[in-house]
Amino acid sequence: MNWKNVLLIGAVTLLPVSLMAQANILNAKKPQEIGIKTEAQKALDNDAPLEYGYVDDRDILWSKTIWEVIDLDERVNFPLYYPTDTIDIGSDRRSLYDVLLKNIKNGKLEDVYVDSYFTEKRVFSDLAATLKKRDTTDYGYEQINAGEELSAEYVIERELTAADIEEYRIKGIWYFDKRQGELKYRLLGIAPVAPDVNFIDDESMDPQDSKVELFWVWYPSARQILHDAKVFNQRNSAQPISFDMLLNSRRFNGVIYREDNVHGDREVTDYIADNALFQLLESKRIKEVIRDREQDMWAY
């Protein structure tokens, strides 16, 4: 093997991973053709997420609704967070927040709500106060008080981006299906969580107190959108997976922070305060109760 071949192999090996994952790259004759799929590829891509099976209420022997928090600082949850900078990356790779927000803007995602009980619906115009702030500096107020026209340089606008998202909160239900004799999970809703845009740059605020749920999405209606959006597969960039597959297969780490209970679905922090270790142990206890339920169904 001569040096030319060695350099060629090295150059191919060092290509950006995002480039290797793009469609039609091996058949492209020009850089402009990268990412453009052939008719055969489009036909194969014309698929839908695997439909949920019908579950009759009489087939549910037991169920429990839980709320979990997905911390985006954990490495296993990185696919939900990155990429945050989309300037030097293809349009086929976006973070989960960008996918949700884009489809709320264009009207494809309509089932957006205020809270996890899905009682009050919202449209994108209703979310403007949550996602963006517009403030005026002291020099701007001086202009206004002097009767002058406010200069654009004295107006500060701050908009939440994917980089500001710190966690996701999901709501789901564990149930025992007596027809199939197994414990199953169904995801019902998901919400991005970020610091309050009005206090995001205020260092005097406690980071935990400033977190807010931006909106809740009814997950079953978002499945096709999340199926079309792909997640980077670190083990094999040629085979990306969809957000729908990632979430339904629970390829993330979540911590239970609430369960349905007689106390109005109170959170763990409501009855275990100022003790992070005991709160985590309580979350694990709730998880173990759910996992043991399937074994208990077969115990006589």
PDB file of C-alpha atoms in Angstrom:
ATOM      1  CA  MET A   1       0.000   0.000   0.000  1.00  0.00           C
ATOM      2  CA  ASN A   2       1.523   3.341  -1.062  1.00  0.00           C
ATOM      3  CA  TRP A   3       1.299   6.630   0.815  1.00  0.00           C
ATOM      4  CA  LYS A   4      -1.465   7.950  -1.409  1.00  0.00           C
ATOM      5  CA  ASN A   5      -3.776   5.142  -0.368  1.00  0.00           C
ATOM      6  CA  VAL A   6      -2.878   5.652   3.289  1.00  0.00           C
ATOM      7  CA  LEU A   7      -3.683   9.360   3.094  1.00  0.00           C
ATOM      8  CA  LEU A   8      -6.925   8.671   1.263  1.00  0.00           C
ATOM      9  CA  ILE A   9      -8.095   6.167   3.892  1.00  0.00           C
ATOM     10  CA  GLY A  10      -7.119   8.577   6.665  1.00  0.00           C
ATOM     11  CA  ALA A  11      -9.035  11.445   5.087  1.00  0.00           C
ATOM     12  CA  VAL A  12     -12.168   9.320   4.730  1.00  0.00           C
ATOM     13  CA  THR A  13     -11.859   8.121   8.312  1.00  0.00           C
ATOM     14  CA  LEU A  14     -11.655  11.675   9.642  1.00  0.00           C
ATOM     15  CA  LEU A  15     -14.754  12.895   7.846  1.00  0.00           C
ATOM     16  CA  PRO A  16     -17.341  14.391  10.216  1.00  0.00           C
ATOM     17  CA  VAL A  17     -19.728  11.819  11.546  1.00  0.00           C
ATOM     18  CA  SER A  18     -22.684  13.999  10.640  1.00  0.00           C
ATOM     19  CA  LEU A  19     -21.530  13.941   7.027  1.00  0.00           C
ATOM     20  CA  MET A  20     -21.289  10.148   6.987  1.00  0.00           C
ATOM     21  CA  ALA A  21     -24.875   9.845   8.145  1.00  0.00           C
ATOM     22  CA  GLN A  22     -26.423  11.914   5.350  1.00  0.00           C
ATOM     23  CA  ALA A  23     -28.474  10.326   2.627  1.00  0.00           C
ATOM     24  CA  ASN A  24     -27.084   9.557  -0.825  1.00  0.00           C
ATOM     25  CA  ILE A  25     -23.539  10.597   0.101  1.00  0.00           C
ATOM     26  CA  LEU A  26     -21.950   7.598  -1.609  1.00  0.00           C
ATOM     27  CA  ASN A  27     -23.840   8.241  -4.853  1.00  0.00           C
ATOM     28  CA  ALA A  28     -23.523  12.037  -4.930  1.00  0.00           C
ATOM     29  CA  LYS A  29     -21.574  13.408  -7.867  1.00  0.00           C
ATOM     30  CA  LYS A  30     -21.637  16.946  -6.455  1.00  0.00           C
ATOM     31  CA  PRO A  31     -21.757  18.247  -2.863  1.00  0.00           C
ATOM     32  CA  GLN A  32     -25.187  19.741  -3.626  1.00  0.00           C
ATOM     33  CA  GLU A  33     -26.585  16.233  -4.130  1.00  0.00           C
ATOM     34  CA  ILE A  34     -25.723  15.130  -0.581  1.00  0.00           C
ATOM     35  CA  GLY A  35     -28.876  14.616   1.441  1.00  0.00           C
ATOM     36  CA  ILE A  36     -31.166  14.386  -1.603  1.00  0.00           C
ATOM     37  CA  LYS A  37     -32.874  11.011  -1.525  1.00  0.00           C
ATOM     38  CA  THR A  38     -33.687   8.939  -4.564  1.00  0.00           C
ATOM     39  CA  GLU A  39     -37.248   7.947  -5.442  1.00  0.00           C
ATOM     40  CA  ALA A  40     -36.592   4.442  -4.121  1.00  0.00           C
ATOM     41  CA  GLN A  41     -35.367   5.847  -0.816  1.00  0.00           C
ATOM     42  CA  LYS A  42     -38.411   8.110  -0.550  1.00  0.00           C
ATOM     43  CA  ALA A  43     -40.693   5.124  -1.114  1.00  0.00           C
ATOM     44  CA  LEU A  44     -38.961   3.182   1.659  1.00  0.00           C
ATOM     45  CA  ASP A  45     -39.115   6.178   3.976  1.00  0.00           C
ATOM     46  CA  ASN A  46     -42.856   6.561   3.482  1.00  0.00           C
ATOM     47  CA  ASP A  47     -43.606   4.700   6.664  1.00  0.00           C
ATOM     48  CA  ALA A  48     -45.380   5.382   9.948  1.00  0.00           C
ATOM     49  CA  PRO A  49     -44.646   4.654  13.582  1.00  0.00           C
ATOM     50  CA  LEU A  50     -45.749   1.300  14.917  1.00  0.00           C
ATOM     51  CA  GLU A  51     -49.340   1.766  15.987  1.00  0.00           C
ATOM     52  CA  TYR A  52     -50.367   1.194  19.567  1.00  0.00           C
ATOM     53  CA  GLY A  53     -52.571  -1.838  20.025  1.00  0.00           C
ATOM     54  CA  TYR A  54     -56.119  -1.366  21.250  1.00  0.00           C
ATOM     55  CA  VAL A  55     -56.445  -1.942  24.980  1.00  0.00           C
ATOM     56  CA  ASP A  56     -59.917  -2.367  26.409  1.00  0.00           C
ATOM     57  CA  ASP A  57     -60.524  -0.980  29.874  1.00  0.00           C
ATOM     58  CA  ARG A  58     -61.681  -4.430  30.992  1.00  0.00           C
ATOM     59  CA  ASP A  59     -58.265  -5.853  30.100  1.00  0.00           C
ATOM     60  CA  ILE A  60     -56.434  -3.559  32.516  1.00  0.00           C
ATOM     61  CA  LEU A  61     -56.126  -5.318  35.857  1.00  0.00           C
ATOM     62  CA  TRP A  62     -53.940  -2.619  37.418  1.00  0.00           C
ATOM     63  CA  SER A  63     -52.461   0.721  36.424  1.00  0.00           C
ATOM     64  CA  LYS A  64     -50.468   3.599  37.874  1.00  0.00           C
ATOM     65  CA  THR A  65     -49.787   7.012  36.388  1.00  0.00           C
ATOM     66  CA  ILE A  66     -46.342   8.471  37.028  1.00  0.00           C
ATOM     67  CA  TRP A  67     -44.430  11.621  36.156  1.00  0.00           C
ATOM     68  CA  GLU A  68     -40.686  11.448  35.478  1.00  0.00           C
ATOM     69  CA  VAL A  69     -37.937  13.998  34.964  1.00  0.00           C
ATOM     70  CA  ILE A  70     -35.228  13.421  32.340  1.00  0.00           C
ATOM     71  CA  ASP A  71     -32.085  15.328  33.285  1.00  0.00           C
ATOM     72  CA  LEU A  72     -30.249  16.428  30.152  1.00  0.00           C
ATOM     73  CA  ASP A  73     -26.935  16.648  32.022  1.00  0.00           C
ATOM     74  CA  GLU A  74     -26.786  12.849  32.050  1.00  0.00           C
ATOM     75  CA  ARG A  75     -24.831  11.331  29.178  1.00  0.00           C
ATOM     76  CA  VAL A  76     -27.473   8.744  28.338  1.00  0.00           C
ATOM     77  CA  ASN A  77     -29.959  11.593  27.719  1.00  0.00           C
ATOM     78  CA  PHE A  78     -27.694  13.573  25.372  1.00  0.00           C
ATOM     79  CA  PRO A  79     -29.572  12.456  22.204  1.00  0.00           C
ATOM     80  CA  LEU A  80     -32.569  14.467  23.414  1.00  0.00           C
ATOM     81  CA  TYR A  81     -30.454  17.606  23.934  1.00  0.00           C
ATOM     82  CA  TYR A  82     -27.965  17.814  21.081  1.00  0.00           C
ATOM     83  CA  PRO A  83     -27.334  19.382  18.642  1.00  0.00           C
ATOM     84  CA  THR A  84     -27.792  22.858  20.135  1.00  0.00           C
ATOM     85  CA  ASP A  85     -25.827  24.673  17.421  1.00  0.00           C
ATOM     86  CA  THR A  86     -27.309  24.009  13.974  1.00  0.00           C
ATOM     87  CA  ILE A  87     -25.181  26.390  11.907  1.00  0.00           C
ATOM     88  CA  ASP A  88     -22.631  23.839  10.694  1.00  0.00           C
ATOM     89  CA  ILE A  89     -24.854  20.763  10.615  1.00  0.00           C
ATOM     90  CA  GLY A  90     -27.389  19.281   8.223  1.00  0.00           C
ATOM     91  CA  SER A  91     -31.101  19.979   8.418  1.00  0.00           C
ATOM     92  CA  ASP A  92     -31.774  16.301   9.162  1.00  0.00           C
ATOM     93  CA  ARG A  93     -30.335  16.602  12.681  1.00  0.00           C
ATOM     94  CA  ARG A  94     -32.167  18.683  15.263  1.00  0.00           C
ATOM     95  CA  SER A  95     -32.692  18.485  19.005  1.00  0.00           C
ATOM     96  CA  LEU A  96     -36.047  17.353  20.371  1.00  0.00           C
ATOM     97  CA  TYR A  97     -36.947  20.900  21.428  1.00  0.00           C
ATOM     98  CA  ASP A  98     -36.310  22.269  17.937  1.00  0.00           C
ATOM     99  CA  VAL A  99     -38.453  19.525  16.419  1.00  0.00           C
ATOM    100  CA  LEU A 100     -41.367  20.228  18.768  1.00  0.00           C
ATOM    101  CA  LEU A 101     -41.176  24.010  18.461  1.00  0.00           C
ATOM    102  CA  LYS A 102     -40.886  23.953  14.662  1.00  0.00           C
ATOM    103  CA  ASN A 103     -44.017  21.842  14.307  1.00  0.00           C
ATOM    104  CA  ILE A 104     -45.936  23.961  16.810  1.00  0.00           C
ATOM    105  CA  LYS A 105     -45.046  27.029  14.734  1.00  0.00           C
ATOM    106  CA  ASN A 106     -46.147  25.543  11.416  1.00  0.00           C
ATOM    107  CA  GLY A 107     -49.350  24.121  12.907  1.00  0.00           C
ATOM    108  CA  LYS A 108     -48.578  20.440  12.385  1.00  0.00           C
ATOM    109  CA  LEU A 109     -48.498  19.837  16.131  1.00  0.00           C
ATOM    110  CA  GLU A 110     -51.809  21.024  17.519  1.00  0.00           C
ATOM    111  CA  ASP A 111     -52.257  19.150  20.791  1.00  0.00           C
ATOM    112  CA  VAL A 112     -50.255  21.508  23.019  1.00  0.00           C
ATOM    113  CA  TYR A 113     -51.443  22.164  26.564  1.00  0.00           C
ATOM    114  CA  VAL A 114     -50.632  24.169  29.663  1.00  0.00           C
ATOM    115  CA  ASP A 115     -50.148  21.292  32.095  1.00  0.00           C
ATOM    116  CA  SER A 116     -49.916  17.512  32.280  1.00  0.00           C
ATOM    117  CA  TYR A 117     -53.664  17.069  32.715  1.00  0.00           C
ATOM    118  CA  PHE A 118     -54.305  18.299  29.148  1.00  0.00           C
ATOM    119  CA  THR A 119     -57.312  20.453  29.984  1.00  0.00           C
ATOM    120  CA  GLU A 120     -56.285  23.864  28.600  1.00  0.00           C
ATOM    121  CA  LYS A 121     -55.065  23.995  25.013  1.00  0.00           C
ATOM    122  CA  ARG A 122     -52.492  26.431  23.642  1.00  0.00           C
ATOM    123  CA  VAL A 123     -51.299  27.674  20.242  1.00  0.00           C
ATOM    124  CA  PHE A 124     -47.906  29.144  19.416  1.00  0.00           C
ATOM    125  CA  SER A 125     -49.043  32.738  19.890  1.00  0.00           C
ATOM    126  CA  ASP A 126     -50.051  31.875  23.463  1.00  0.00           C
ATOM    127  CA  LEU A 127     -46.533  30.639  24.206  1.00  0.00           C
ATOM    128  CA  ALA A 128     -44.763  33.859  23.214  1.00  0.00           C
ATOM    129  CA  ALA A 129     -44.597  35.182  26.792  1.00  0.00           C
ATOM    130  CA  THR A 130     -43.048  31.893  27.941  1.00  0.00           C
ATOM    131  CA  LEU A 131     -40.468  31.550  25.180  1.00  0.00           C
ATOM    132  CA  LYS A 132     -39.331  35.139  24.643  1.00  0.00           C
ATOM    133  CA  LYS A 133     -38.873  38.365  26.570  1.00  0.00           C
ATOM    134  CA  ARG A 134     -38.370  41.948  25.453  1.00  0.00           C
ATOM    135  CA  ASP A 135     -36.869  44.443  27.858  1.00  0.00           C
ATOM    136  CA  THR A 136     -35.675  48.027  27.775  1.00  0.00           C
ATOM    137  CA  THR A 137     -32.437  49.248  29.331  1.00  0.00           C
ATOM    138  CA  ASP A 138     -32.152  52.237  31.646  1.00  0.00           C
ATOM    139  CA  TYR A 139     -30.882  54.403  28.787  1.00  0.00           C
ATOM    140  CA  GLY A 140     -33.963  53.427  26.841  1.00  0.00           C
ATOM    141  CA  TYR A 141     -36.249  54.573  29.647  1.00  0.00           C
ATOM    142  CA  GLU A 142     -34.350  57.849  29.753  1.00  0.00           C
ATOM    143  CA  GLN A 143     -35.103  58.313  26.051  1.00  0.00           C
ATOM    144  CA  ILE A 144     -38.771  57.577  26.628  1.00  0.00           C
ATOM    145  CA  ASN A 145     -38.972  59.980  29.590  1.00  0.00           C
ATOM    146  CA  ALA A 146     -37.277  62.666  27.510  1.00  0.00           C
ATOM    147  CA  GLY A 147     -39.959  62.261  24.843  1.00  0.00           C
ATOM    148  CA  GLU A 148     -37.538  60.808  22.323  1.00  0.00           C
ATOM    149  CA  GLU A 149     -38.077  57.772  20.104  1.00  0.00           C
ATOM    150  CA  LEU A 150     -36.749  54.560  21.637  1.00  0.00           C
ATOM    151  CA  SER A 151     -33.565  53.386  19.884  1.00  0.00           C
ATOM    152  CA  ALA A 152     -33.320  49.731  18.907  1.00  0.00           C
ATOM    153  CA  GLU A 153     -29.922  49.447  20.594  1.00  0.00           C
ATOM    154  CA  TYR A 154     -31.567  49.968  23.981  1.00  0.00           C
ATOM    155  CA  VAL A 155     -34.029  47.102  23.508  1.00  0.00           C
ATOM    156  CA  ILE A 156     -32.929  43.679  24.735  1.00  0.00           C
ATOM    157  CA  GLU A 157     -34.608  40.560  23.348  1.00  0.00           C
ATOM    158  CA  ARG A 158     -33.966  37.116  24.790  1.00  0.00           C
ATOM    159  CA  GLU A 159     -35.425  33.966  23.277  1.00  0.00           C
ATOM    160  CA  LEU A 160     -35.149  30.462  24.650  1.00  0.00           C
ATOM    161  CA  THR A 161     -33.197  28.069  22.462  1.00  0.00           C
ATOM    162  CA  ALA A 162     -32.431  24.354  22.570  1.00  0.00           C
ATOM    163  CA  ALA A 163     -29.294  25.114  24.589  1.00  0.00           C
ATOM    164  CA  ASP A 164     -31.451  26.530  27.416  1.00  0.00           C
ATOM    165  CA  ILE A 165     -33.465  23.345  27.891  1.00  0.00           C
ATOM    166  CA  GLU A 166     -32.321  21.645  31.096  1.00  0.00           C
ATOM    167  CA  GLU A 167     -34.693  18.701  31.372  1.00  0.00           C
ATOM    168  CA  TYR A 168     -37.821  17.053  30.050  1.00  0.00           C
ATOM    169  CA  ARG A 169     -40.770  15.919  32.090  1.00  0.00           C
ATOM    170  CA  ILE A 170     -42.881  13.046  30.874  1.00  0.00           C
ATOM    171  CA  LYS A 171     -46.168  11.568  31.976  1.00  0.00           C
ATOM    172  CA  GLY A 172     -46.971   7.931  31.385  1.00  0.00           C
ATOM    173  CA  ILE A 173     -49.005   5.038  32.665  1.00  0.00           C
ATOM    174  CA  TRP A 174     -47.856   1.572  33.683  1.00  0.00           C
ATOM    175  CA  TYR A 175     -50.580  -1.038  33.333  1.00  0.00           C
ATOM    176  CA  PHE A 176     -50.960  -4.802  33.489  1.00  0.00           C
ATOM    177  CA  ASP A 177     -52.609  -6.241  30.393  1.00  0.00           C
ATOM    178  CA  LYS A 178     -54.414  -9.439  31.343  1.00  0.00           C
ATOM    179  CA  ARG A 179     -54.796 -10.554  27.708  1.00  0.00           C
ATOM    180  CA  GLN A 180     -51.036 -10.630  27.147  1.00  0.00           C
ATOM    181  CA  GLY A 181     -50.192 -11.244  30.781  1.00  0.00           C
ATOM    182  CA  GLU A 182     -47.494  -8.570  31.060  1.00  0.00           C
ATOM    183  CA  LEU A 183     -46.735  -5.156  32.443  1.00  0.00           C
ATOM    184  CA  LYS A 184     -46.635  -2.402  29.826  1.00  0.00           C
ATOM    185  CA  TYR A 185     -45.898   1.303  29.615  1.00  0.00           C
ATOM    186  CA  ARG A 186     -47.662   3.960  27.562  1.00  0.00           C
ATOM    187  CA  LEU A 187     -46.221   7.463  27.198  1.00  0.00           C
ATOM    188  CA  LEU A 188     -48.910  10.150  27.391  1.00  0.00           C
ATOM    189  CA  GLY A 189     -47.189  13.516  27.437  1.00  0.00           C
ATOM    190  CA  ILE A 190     -43.855  15.306  27.312  1.00  0.00           C
ATOM    191  CA  ALA A 191     -42.790  18.814  28.325  1.00  0.00           C
ATOM    192  CA  PRO A 192     -39.513  20.735  27.884  1.00  0.00           C
ATOM    193  CA  VAL A 193     -38.291  22.525  31.008  1.00  0.00           C
ATOM    194  CA  ALA A 194     -36.085  25.617  31.025  1.00  0.00           C
ATOM    195  CA  PRO A 195     -35.362  28.567  33.310  1.00  0.00           C
ATOM    196  CA  ASP A 196     -38.009  31.277  33.300  1.00  0.00           C
ATOM    197  CA  VAL A 197     -37.077  33.535  30.390  1.00  0.00           C
ATOM    198  CA  ASN A 198     -37.735  36.607  32.566  1.00  0.00           C
ATOM    199  CA  PHE A 199     -35.112  35.505  35.120  1.00  0.00           C
ATOM    200  CA  ILE A 200     -32.787  33.383  32.984  1.00  0.00           C
ATOM    201  CA  ASP A 201     -29.872  35.805  33.349  1.00  0.00           C
ATOM    202  CA  ASP A 202     -30.615  36.717  36.969  1.00  0.00           C
ATOM    203  CA  GLU A 203     -27.899  35.130  39.107  1.00  0.00           C
ATOM    204  CA  SER A 204     -29.773  35.935  42.332  1.00  0.00           C
ATOM    205  CA  MET A 205     -32.475  33.387  41.479  1.00  0.00           C
ATOM    206  CA  ASP A 206     -32.135  29.789  42.647  1.00  0.00           C
ATOM    207  CA  PRO A 207     -31.795  27.644  39.482  1.00  0.00           C
ATOM    208  CA  GLN A 208     -34.273  25.112  40.850  1.00  0.00           C
ATOM    209  CA  ASP A 209     -36.896  27.762  41.587  1.00  0.00           C
ATOM    210  CA  SER A 210     -36.635  29.371  38.160  1.00  0.00           C
ATOM    211  CA  LYS A 211     -37.410  26.202  36.162  1.00  0.00           C
ATOM    212  CA  VAL A 212     -40.768  26.197  34.364  1.00  0.00           C
ATOM    213  CA  GLU A 213     -42.590  23.783  32.086  1.00  0.00           C
ATOM    214  CA  LEU A 214     -42.806  25.581  28.754  1.00  0.00           C
ATOM    215  CA  PHE A 215     -45.695  23.492  27.405  1.00  0.00           C
ATOM    216  CA  TRP A 216     -47.048  19.951  27.446  1.00  0.00           C
ATOM    217  CA  VAL A 217     -47.472  17.914  24.259  1.00  0.00           C
ATOM    218  CA  TRP A 218     -50.001  15.095  24.013  1.00  0.00           C
ATOM    219  CA  TYR A 219     -47.592  12.414  22.883  1.00  0.00           C
ATOM    220  CA  PRO A 220     -49.832  10.085  20.789  1.00  0.00           C
ATOM    221  CA  SER A 221     -50.622  12.938  18.383  1.00  0.00           C
ATOM    222  CA  ALA A 222     -46.923  13.806  18.000  1.00  0.00           C
ATOM    223  CA  ARG A 223     -45.720  10.305  17.126  1.00  0.00           C
ATOM    224  CA  GLN A 224     -45.620  10.762  13.352  1.00  0.00           C
ATOM    225  CA  ILE A 225     -43.646  14.001  13.735  1.00  0.00           C
ATOM    226  CA  LEU A 226     -41.189  12.385  16.124  1.00  0.00           C
ATOM    227  CA  HIS A 227     -40.957   9.338  13.871  1.00  0.00           C
ATOM    228  CA  ASP A 228     -39.848  11.495  10.946  1.00  0.00           C
ATOM    229  CA  ALA A 229     -37.221  13.279  13.089  1.00  0.00           C
ATOM    230  CA  LYS A 230     -34.108  11.170  13.532  1.00  0.00           C
ATOM    231  CA  VAL A 231     -31.704  10.892  16.452  1.00  0.00           C
ATOM    232  CA  PHE A 232     -27.977  10.478  15.989  1.00  0.00           C
ATOM    233  CA  ASN A 233     -26.954   6.878  16.660  1.00  0.00           C
ATOM    234  CA  GLN A 234     -23.508   6.992  18.255  1.00  0.00           C
ATOM    235  CA  ARG A 235     -22.916   3.283  17.713  1.00  0.00           C
ATOM    236  CA  ASN A 236     -23.780   3.342  14.021  1.00  0.00           C
ATOM    237  CA  SER A 237     -24.227   6.684  12.267  1.00  0.00           C
ATOM    238  CA  ALA A 238     -25.555   4.922   9.158  1.00  0.00           C
ATOM    239  CA  GLN A 239     -28.619   3.731  11.074  1.00  0.00           C
ATOM    240  CA  PRO A 240     -30.201   6.657  12.930  1.00  0.00           C
ATOM    241  CA  ILE A 241     -33.235   6.024  15.105  1.00  0.00           C
ATOM    242  CA  SER A 242     -36.299   8.188  15.530  1.00  0.00           C
ATOM    243  CA  PHE A 243     -37.301  10.186  18.584  1.00  0.00           C
ATOM    244  CA  ASP A 244     -40.463   8.087  18.749  1.00  0.00           C
ATOM    245  CA  MET A 245     -38.464   4.864  18.939  1.00  0.00           C
ATOM    246  CA  LEU A 246     -36.079   6.311  21.514  1.00  0.00           C
ATOM    247  CA  LEU A 247     -38.884   7.438  23.826  1.00  0.00           C
ATOM    248  CA  ASN A 248     -41.157   4.412  23.422  1.00  0.00           C
ATOM    249  CA  SER A 249     -38.288   2.005  24.022  1.00  0.00           C
ATOM    250  CA  ARG A 250     -37.303   4.097  27.075  1.00  0.00           C
ATOM    251  CA  ARG A 251     -33.709   4.581  25.969  1.00  0.00           C
ATOM    252  CA  PHE A 252     -33.223   7.309  28.544  1.00  0.00           C
ATOM    253  CA  ASN A 253     -32.866   7.662  32.284  1.00  0.00           C
ATOM    254  CA  GLY A 254     -35.788   9.186  34.147  1.00  0.00           C
ATOM    255  CA  VAL A 255     -36.438   9.791  37.828  1.00  0.00           C
ATOM    256  CA  ILE A 256     -39.985   9.601  39.184  1.00  0.00           C
ATOM    257  CA  TYR A 257     -41.018  12.830  40.868  1.00  0.00           C
ATOM    258  CA  ARG A 258     -44.775  12.281  41.133  1.00  0.00           C
ATOM    259  CA  GLU A 259     -47.346   9.508  41.139  1.00  0.00           C
ATOM    260  CA  ASP A 260     -51.117   9.487  41.223  1.00  0.00           C
ATOM    261  CA  ASN A 261     -52.210   9.330  44.851  1.00  0.00           C
ATOM    262  CA  VAL A 262     -54.971  10.276  47.254  1.00  0.00           C
ATOM    263  CA  HIS A 263     -53.197  13.516  48.155  1.00  0.00           C
ATOM    264  CA  GLY A 264     -53.965  15.160  44.839  1.00  0.00           C
ATOM    265  CA  ASP A 265     -51.027  13.639  42.979  1.00  0.00           C
ATOM    266  CA  ARG A 266     -48.549  15.434  45.193  1.00  0.00           C
ATOM    267  CA  GLU A 267     -44.881  15.402  44.262  1.00  0.00           C
ATOM    268  CA  VAL A 268     -42.164  13.600  46.181  1.00  0.00           C
ATOM    269  CA  THR A 269     -40.688  16.953  47.217  1.00  0.00           C
ATOM    270  CA  ASP A 270     -43.992  17.860  48.902  1.00  0.00           C
ATOM    271  CA  TYR A 271     -43.605  15.199  51.586  1.00  0.00           C
ATOM    272  CA  ILE A 272     -39.820  14.752  51.551  1.00  0.00           C
ATOM    273  CA  ALA A 273     -38.344  18.225  51.666  1.00  0.00           C
ATOM    274  CA  ASP A 274     -34.715  19.402  51.656  1.00  0.00           C
ATOM    275  CA  ASN A 275     -33.238  15.910  51.349  1.00  0.00           C
ATOM    276  CA  ALA A 276     -32.168  14.958  47.834  1.00  0.00           C
ATOM    277  CA  LEU A 277     -30.961  11.499  48.869  1.00  0.00           C
ATOM    278  CA  PHE A 278     -34.271  10.511  50.489  1.00  0.00           C
ATOM    279  CA  GLN A 279     -36.161  11.926  47.494  1.00  0.00           C
ATOM    280  CA  LEU A 280     -34.119   9.712  45.172  1.00  0.00           C
ATOM    281  CA  LEU A 281     -34.705   6.689  47.414  1.00  0.00           C
ATOM    282  CA  GLU A 282     -38.428   7.383  47.392  1.00  0.00           C
ATOM    283  CA  SER A 283     -38.371   7.546  43.609  1.00  0.00           C
ATOM    284  CA  LYS A 284     -36.615   4.179  43.485  1.00  0.00           C
ATOM    285  CA  ARG A 285     -39.146   2.752  45.946  1.00  0.00           C
ATOM    286  CA  ILE A 286     -42.032   3.771  43.677  1.00  0.00           C
ATOM    287  CA  LYS A 287     -40.240   2.205  40.714  1.00  0.00           C
ATOM    288  CA  GLU A 288     -39.688  -1.055  42.586  1.00  0.00           C
ATOM    289  CA  VAL A 289     -43.369  -1.208  43.567  1.00  0.00           C
ATOM    290  CA  ILE A 290     -44.298  -0.945  39.889  1.00  0.00           C
ATOM    291  CA  ARG A 291     -41.748  -3.542  38.801  1.00  0.00           C
ATOM    292  CA  ASP A 292     -42.808  -5.987  41.511  1.00  0.00           C
ATOM    293  CA  ARG A 293     -46.442  -5.707  40.459  1.00  0.00           C
ATOM    294  CA  GLU A 294     -45.895  -8.003  37.469  1.00  0.00           C
ATOM    295  CA  GLN A 295     -44.328 -10.666  39.693  1.00  0.00           C
ATOM    296  CA  ASP A 296     -47.134 -10.308  42.219  1.00  0.00           C
ATOM    297  CA  MET A 297     -49.719 -10.999  39.532  1.00  0.00           C
ATOM    298  CA  TRP A 298     -48.274 -14.493  39.082  1.00  0.00           C
ATOM    299  CA  ALA A 299     -47.862 -15.245  42.782  1.00  0.00           C
ATOM    300  CA  TYR A 300     -50.490 -17.473  44.318  1.00  0.00           C
TER     301      TYR A 300
END
